[in-house]
Amino acid sequence: MLTVNDLSVNYGVINAVKKVSFEIDEGEIVSLIGSNGAGKTTILKTISGLLRPKNGEITYLGTNIKRHGAPRIVAEGISQVPEGRHIFPGMSVKENLQMGAFLIKNKAKIKANLDEIFERFPILKDRINQDAATLSGGEQQMLAMARALMAKPKLILLDEPSMGLSPIFINEIFDIIQKINQQGTTVLLIEQNAKKALSISDRAYVLASGEVKMTGSGKELLANVEVQKAYLGG
Ligand code: ATP
């Protein structure tokens, strides 16, 4: 579904991503793990069209999308949930969700998507008219994911969805990611919580200093001694 080939991304003179290659098949959950500064967020932002690569190709459903720009990439079926959620404060839960469907012009379709979201995230229905800024961290993460799903993506990019959440919410967020996937959305996941990420991933790539250092199935990497030492707390 998505092939990233020899991708390099710079910030000025800083070479944040160096000749990274990986692929995601339709229906998979694929994770990128690695410590702070490894280049994970940069890769995600480049796929979504927020950053321009220096070199390399990003092929999505057979088309090179590296110059398509963010709105077109959303329209083509890739939605990103940014690190830190970036929900719209001062807007209600419902308004935040409607923003996620900004490219859909058909009102009946937006309503149908909203109904589907409320079925999947009943807590958001309970909070429908509440200012999004007053939601708890876990609820804000759900809202950010639900907002991305309003665009009906084929591929969802999740940047650190468990960051700053309590263990109960972390479990809930990972359950939701699996459900989203089971219902047909392919997932690219970035996580500091490598253990959790690997446990739900079909495959994963380990990044360090902007490079892919290792790859394997979630199970293989969970059992790998080097990965355990570096990313799974021993
Ligand atoms: P984290 O989990 O901390 O977000 P990451 O793996 O997502 O880490 P990136 O955020 O992609 O890593 O950062 C990769 C490298 O690029 C780091 O060295 C970082 O300092 C640098 N970097 C990121 N954003 C910028 C920027 N806007 N300007 C300059 N350098 C940047």
Short mmCIF file of C-alpha atoms and ligand atoms in Angstrom, two decimals:
data_model
loop_
_atom_site.label_atom_id
_atom_site.label_comp_id
_atom_site.label_asym_id
_atom_site.label_seq_id
_atom_site.Cartn_x
_atom_site.Cartn_y
_atom_site.Cartn_z
CA MET A 1 0.00 0.00 0.00
CA LEU A 2 2.78 2.42 0.98
CA THR A 3 6.42 2.11 -0.02
CA VAL A 4 8.99 4.53 1.32
CA ASN A 5 12.21 4.23 -0.63
CA ASP A 6 15.57 5.82 0.24
CA LEU A 7 13.89 8.72 2.00
CA SER A 8 16.14 11.51 3.27
CA VAL A 9 14.80 14.60 5.05
CA ASN A 10 16.80 17.59 6.25
CA TYR A 11 16.11 20.52 8.55
CA GLY A 12 18.63 23.00 7.17
CA VAL A 13 21.95 21.25 7.63
CA ILE A 14 20.53 18.63 10.01
CA ASN A 15 20.06 15.29 8.28
CA ALA A 16 17.12 13.99 10.36
CA VAL A 17 16.18 11.02 8.12
CA LYS A 18 18.83 9.15 6.15
CA LYS A 19 17.94 6.85 3.26
CA VAL A 20 15.05 5.21 5.08
CA SER A 21 13.11 2.47 3.30
CA PHE A 22 10.11 0.54 4.52
CA GLU A 23 6.74 -0.67 3.37
CA ILE A 24 3.24 -1.20 4.64
CA ASP A 25 0.86 -3.72 3.15
CA GLU A 26 -2.86 -3.12 3.13
CA GLY A 27 -4.48 -4.28 6.38
CA GLU A 28 -1.31 -4.23 8.46
CA ILE A 29 -0.33 -2.49 11.66
CA VAL A 30 3.29 -1.39 11.20
CA SER A 31 5.27 0.41 13.91
CA LEU A 32 8.30 2.64 13.85
CA ILE A 33 10.09 2.47 17.18
CA GLY A 34 13.24 4.19 18.40
CA SER A 35 14.40 6.71 20.96
CA ASN A 36 13.83 10.48 20.99
CA GLY A 37 15.23 12.19 17.92
CA ALA A 38 15.44 9.00 15.84
CA GLY A 39 13.47 10.67 13.04
CA LYS A 40 10.08 9.02 13.48
CA THR A 41 7.94 12.17 13.53
CA THR A 42 9.88 13.59 10.60
CA ILE A 43 9.03 10.50 8.53
CA LEU A 44 5.34 10.75 9.40
CA LYS A 45 5.18 14.46 8.55
CA THR A 46 6.90 13.79 5.24
CA ILE A 47 4.41 11.07 4.31
CA SER A 48 1.52 13.44 5.14
CA GLY A 49 2.99 16.16 2.95
CA LEU A 50 3.86 18.56 5.78
CA LEU A 51 7.59 18.30 5.03
CA ARG A 52 9.37 17.98 1.67
CA PRO A 53 11.96 15.22 1.40
CA LYS A 54 15.47 15.92 0.14
CA ASN A 55 15.63 12.59 -1.65
CA GLY A 56 13.63 9.42 -2.05
CA GLU A 57 10.19 8.29 -3.11
CA ILE A 58 6.91 7.79 -1.27
CA THR A 59 4.63 5.53 -3.29
CA TYR A 60 1.04 5.15 -2.14
CA LEU A 61 -1.31 2.83 -4.05
CA GLY A 62 1.04 2.95 -7.00
CA THR A 63 1.45 6.74 -7.16
CA ASN A 64 4.41 8.83 -6.06
CA ILE A 65 2.84 11.29 -3.59
CA LYS A 66 5.92 13.15 -2.41
CA ARG A 67 4.90 16.40 -4.09
CA HIS A 68 1.16 16.14 -3.54
CA GLY A 69 0.87 18.42 -0.49
CA ALA A 70 -1.10 17.79 2.69
CA PRO A 71 -4.74 18.46 1.62
CA ARG A 72 -4.42 16.26 -1.47
CA ILE A 73 -2.83 13.48 0.58
CA VAL A 74 -5.76 13.56 3.03
CA ALA A 75 -8.15 13.40 0.07
CA GLU A 76 -6.22 10.40 -1.24
CA GLY A 77 -6.88 8.52 2.00
CA ILE A 78 -4.01 9.18 4.43
CA SER A 79 -4.82 10.92 7.73
CA GLN A 80 -2.36 11.80 10.46
CA VAL A 81 -3.01 12.07 14.19
CA PRO A 82 -0.24 14.39 15.36
CA GLU A 83 1.86 14.04 18.47
CA GLY A 84 0.24 16.04 21.27
CA ARG A 85 -3.20 15.63 19.68
CA HIS A 86 -3.69 19.27 18.55
CA ILE A 87 -7.41 19.24 19.09
CA PHE A 88 -9.11 22.61 18.56
CA PRO A 89 -9.73 24.22 21.97
CA GLY A 90 -12.73 26.55 22.17
CA MET A 91 -14.58 24.23 19.81
CA SER A 92 -16.94 21.47 20.90
CA VAL A 93 -16.28 17.77 20.44
CA LYS A 94 -18.77 17.75 17.55
CA GLU A 95 -17.14 20.75 15.85
CA ASN A 96 -13.71 19.14 16.18
CA LEU A 97 -15.05 16.02 14.50
CA GLN A 98 -16.67 18.05 11.73
CA MET A 99 -13.27 19.67 11.05
CA GLY A 100 -11.94 16.18 10.34
CA ALA A 101 -14.44 15.89 7.49
CA PHE A 102 -13.51 19.24 5.92
CA LEU A 103 -12.98 17.68 2.50
CA ILE A 104 -16.38 15.94 2.47
CA LYS A 105 -19.03 18.19 0.96
CA ASN A 106 -22.02 15.85 1.29
CA LYS A 107 -23.79 16.66 4.59
CA ALA A 108 -25.54 13.28 4.79
CA LYS A 109 -22.18 11.57 4.50
CA ILE A 110 -20.70 13.70 7.30
CA LYS A 111 -23.69 12.82 9.48
CA ALA A 112 -23.27 9.10 8.72
CA ASN A 113 -19.55 9.27 9.56
CA LEU A 114 -20.36 11.11 12.79
CA ASP A 115 -22.90 8.44 13.79
CA GLU A 116 -20.31 5.74 13.11
CA ILE A 117 -17.74 7.57 15.24
CA PHE A 118 -20.19 7.94 18.14
CA GLU A 119 -20.89 4.23 17.99
CA ARG A 120 -17.18 3.48 18.17
CA PHE A 121 -16.39 6.18 20.78
CA PRO A 122 -19.48 6.42 23.03
CA ILE A 123 -17.60 8.66 25.47
CA LEU A 124 -17.34 11.32 22.76
CA LYS A 125 -21.10 11.14 22.24
CA ASP A 126 -21.58 11.80 25.96
CA ARG A 127 -19.36 14.88 25.59
CA ILE A 128 -20.70 16.02 22.21
CA ASN A 129 -21.24 19.69 23.13
CA GLN A 130 -18.39 19.99 25.61
CA ASP A 131 -15.41 22.26 24.83
CA ALA A 132 -12.70 19.88 23.61
CA ALA A 133 -10.12 21.63 25.83
CA THR A 134 -11.96 20.36 28.93
CA LEU A 135 -11.62 16.67 27.98
CA SER A 136 -9.11 14.47 29.83
CA GLY A 137 -5.86 13.54 28.06
CA GLY A 138 -7.19 10.12 27.09
CA GLU A 139 -10.44 11.58 25.81
CA GLN A 140 -8.51 14.16 23.79
CA GLN A 141 -6.47 11.35 22.22
CA MET A 142 -9.71 9.56 21.32
CA LEU A 143 -11.05 12.79 19.83
CA ALA A 144 -7.87 13.29 17.79
CA MET A 145 -8.12 9.73 16.44
CA ALA A 146 -11.86 10.08 15.80
CA ARG A 147 -11.28 13.38 13.99
CA ALA A 148 -8.80 11.68 11.67
CA LEU A 149 -11.27 8.83 11.06
CA MET A 150 -13.96 11.33 9.99
CA ALA A 151 -12.04 11.63 6.69
CA LYS A 152 -12.48 7.85 6.20
CA PRO A 153 -8.76 7.19 5.67
CA LYS A 154 -7.41 4.01 4.14
CA LEU A 155 -4.17 4.58 6.07
CA ILE A 156 -3.94 6.29 9.45
CA LEU A 157 -0.65 7.64 10.81
CA LEU A 158 -0.54 7.74 14.61
CA ASP A 159 2.21 9.76 16.31
CA GLU A 160 2.72 8.71 19.94
CA PRO A 161 -0.94 8.05 20.77
CA SER A 162 -0.17 6.78 24.29
CA MET A 163 2.00 9.73 25.30
CA GLY A 164 1.17 11.13 28.73
CA LEU A 165 -1.75 8.77 29.36
CA SER A 166 -2.50 6.69 32.44
CA PRO A 167 -2.09 2.90 32.11
CA ILE A 168 -5.86 2.35 31.83
CA PHE A 169 -6.19 4.82 28.98
CA ILE A 170 -3.06 3.40 27.32
CA ASN A 171 -4.71 -0.03 27.20
CA GLU A 172 -7.90 1.49 25.88
CA ILE A 173 -6.08 3.43 23.15
CA PHE A 174 -4.24 0.28 22.01
CA ASP A 175 -7.55 -1.64 21.95
CA ILE A 176 -9.04 1.10 19.81
CA ILE A 177 -6.07 1.00 17.41
CA GLN A 178 -6.62 -2.74 16.95
CA LYS A 179 -10.34 -2.25 16.38
CA ILE A 180 -9.75 0.52 13.84
CA ASN A 181 -7.42 -1.87 12.03
CA GLN A 182 -9.84 -4.80 12.19
CA GLN A 183 -12.49 -2.59 10.64
CA GLY A 184 -10.29 -2.08 7.59
CA THR A 185 -7.93 0.83 8.18
CA THR A 186 -4.21 0.21 7.73
CA VAL A 187 -2.12 1.66 10.58
CA LEU A 188 1.35 3.20 10.77
CA LEU A 189 2.17 3.69 14.43
CA ILE A 190 4.97 5.61 16.12
CA GLU A 191 5.42 4.83 19.79
CA GLN A 192 7.79 5.38 22.70
CA ASN A 193 5.92 2.54 24.38
CA ALA A 194 7.71 -0.02 22.21
CA LYS A 195 6.45 -3.03 24.16
CA LYS A 196 2.80 -2.15 23.59
CA ALA A 197 3.41 -1.13 20.00
CA LEU A 198 5.24 -4.34 19.10
CA SER A 199 2.61 -6.47 20.81
CA ILE A 200 -0.09 -5.23 18.40
CA SER A 201 2.09 -4.82 15.28
CA ASP A 202 2.31 -7.19 12.34
CA ARG A 203 5.74 -5.76 11.59
CA ALA A 204 8.00 -3.01 12.88
CA TYR A 205 11.12 -1.04 12.01
CA VAL A 206 13.67 0.08 14.60
CA LEU A 207 15.11 3.53 13.90
CA ALA A 208 18.18 5.19 15.37
CA SER A 209 19.86 8.44 14.29
CA GLY A 210 17.60 8.72 11.25
CA GLU A 211 18.31 5.22 9.93
CA VAL A 212 16.49 1.88 9.91
CA LYS A 213 18.60 -0.44 12.05
CA MET A 214 16.40 -3.52 12.26
CA THR A 215 13.11 -4.91 11.06
CA GLY A 216 10.97 -7.92 11.82
CA SER A 217 7.56 -9.04 12.97
CA GLY A 218 6.26 -7.56 16.23
CA LYS A 219 6.81 -10.93 17.89
CA GLU A 220 10.39 -11.30 16.60
CA LEU A 221 11.40 -7.86 17.80
CA LEU A 222 9.77 -8.37 21.22
CA ALA A 223 11.92 -11.48 21.59
CA ASN A 224 15.12 -9.82 20.28
CA VAL A 225 17.68 -9.29 23.06
CA GLU A 226 19.13 -6.09 21.52
CA VAL A 227 15.66 -4.58 21.20
CA GLN A 228 14.82 -5.64 24.75
CA LYS A 229 17.95 -3.96 26.11
CA ALA A 230 17.58 -0.74 24.16
CA TYR A 231 13.82 -0.19 24.06
CA LEU A 232 11.95 -2.58 26.33
CA GLY A 233 13.56 -1.83 29.67
CA GLY A 234 15.98 -4.76 29.66
P1 ATP B 1 10.50 12.23 19.28
O1 ATP B 1 9.92 10.96 19.73
O2 ATP B 1 11.30 12.93 20.33
O3 ATP B 1 9.53 13.13 18.56
P2 ATP B 1 11.46 11.40 16.72
O4 ATP B 1 12.06 10.06 16.52
O5 ATP B 1 10.08 11.61 16.29
O6 ATP B 1 11.63 11.81 18.22
P3 ATP B 1 12.09 13.68 15.11
O7 ATP B 1 11.15 14.57 15.86
O8 ATP B 1 11.70 13.24 13.77
O9 ATP B 1 12.44 12.41 16.00
O10 ATP B 1 13.51 14.41 15.03
C1 ATP B 1 14.61 13.90 14.30
C2 ATP B 1 15.77 14.88 14.38
O11 ATP B 1 15.46 16.09 13.70
C3 ATP B 1 16.17 15.28 15.79
O12 ATP B 1 17.56 15.39 15.85
C4 ATP B 1 15.51 16.63 15.97
O13 ATP B 1 16.22 17.42 16.89
C5 ATP B 1 15.57 17.20 14.58
N1 ATP B 1 14.43 18.12 14.32
C6 ATP B 1 13.12 17.82 14.43
N2 ATP B 1 12.35 18.89 14.08
C7 ATP B 1 13.21 19.86 13.74
C8 ATP B 1 13.06 21.21 13.30
N3 ATP B 1 11.83 21.74 13.10
N4 ATP B 1 14.16 21.94 13.06
C9 ATP B 1 15.40 21.40 13.23
N5 ATP B 1 15.62 20.13 13.64
C10 ATP B 1 14.55 19.38 13.89
#
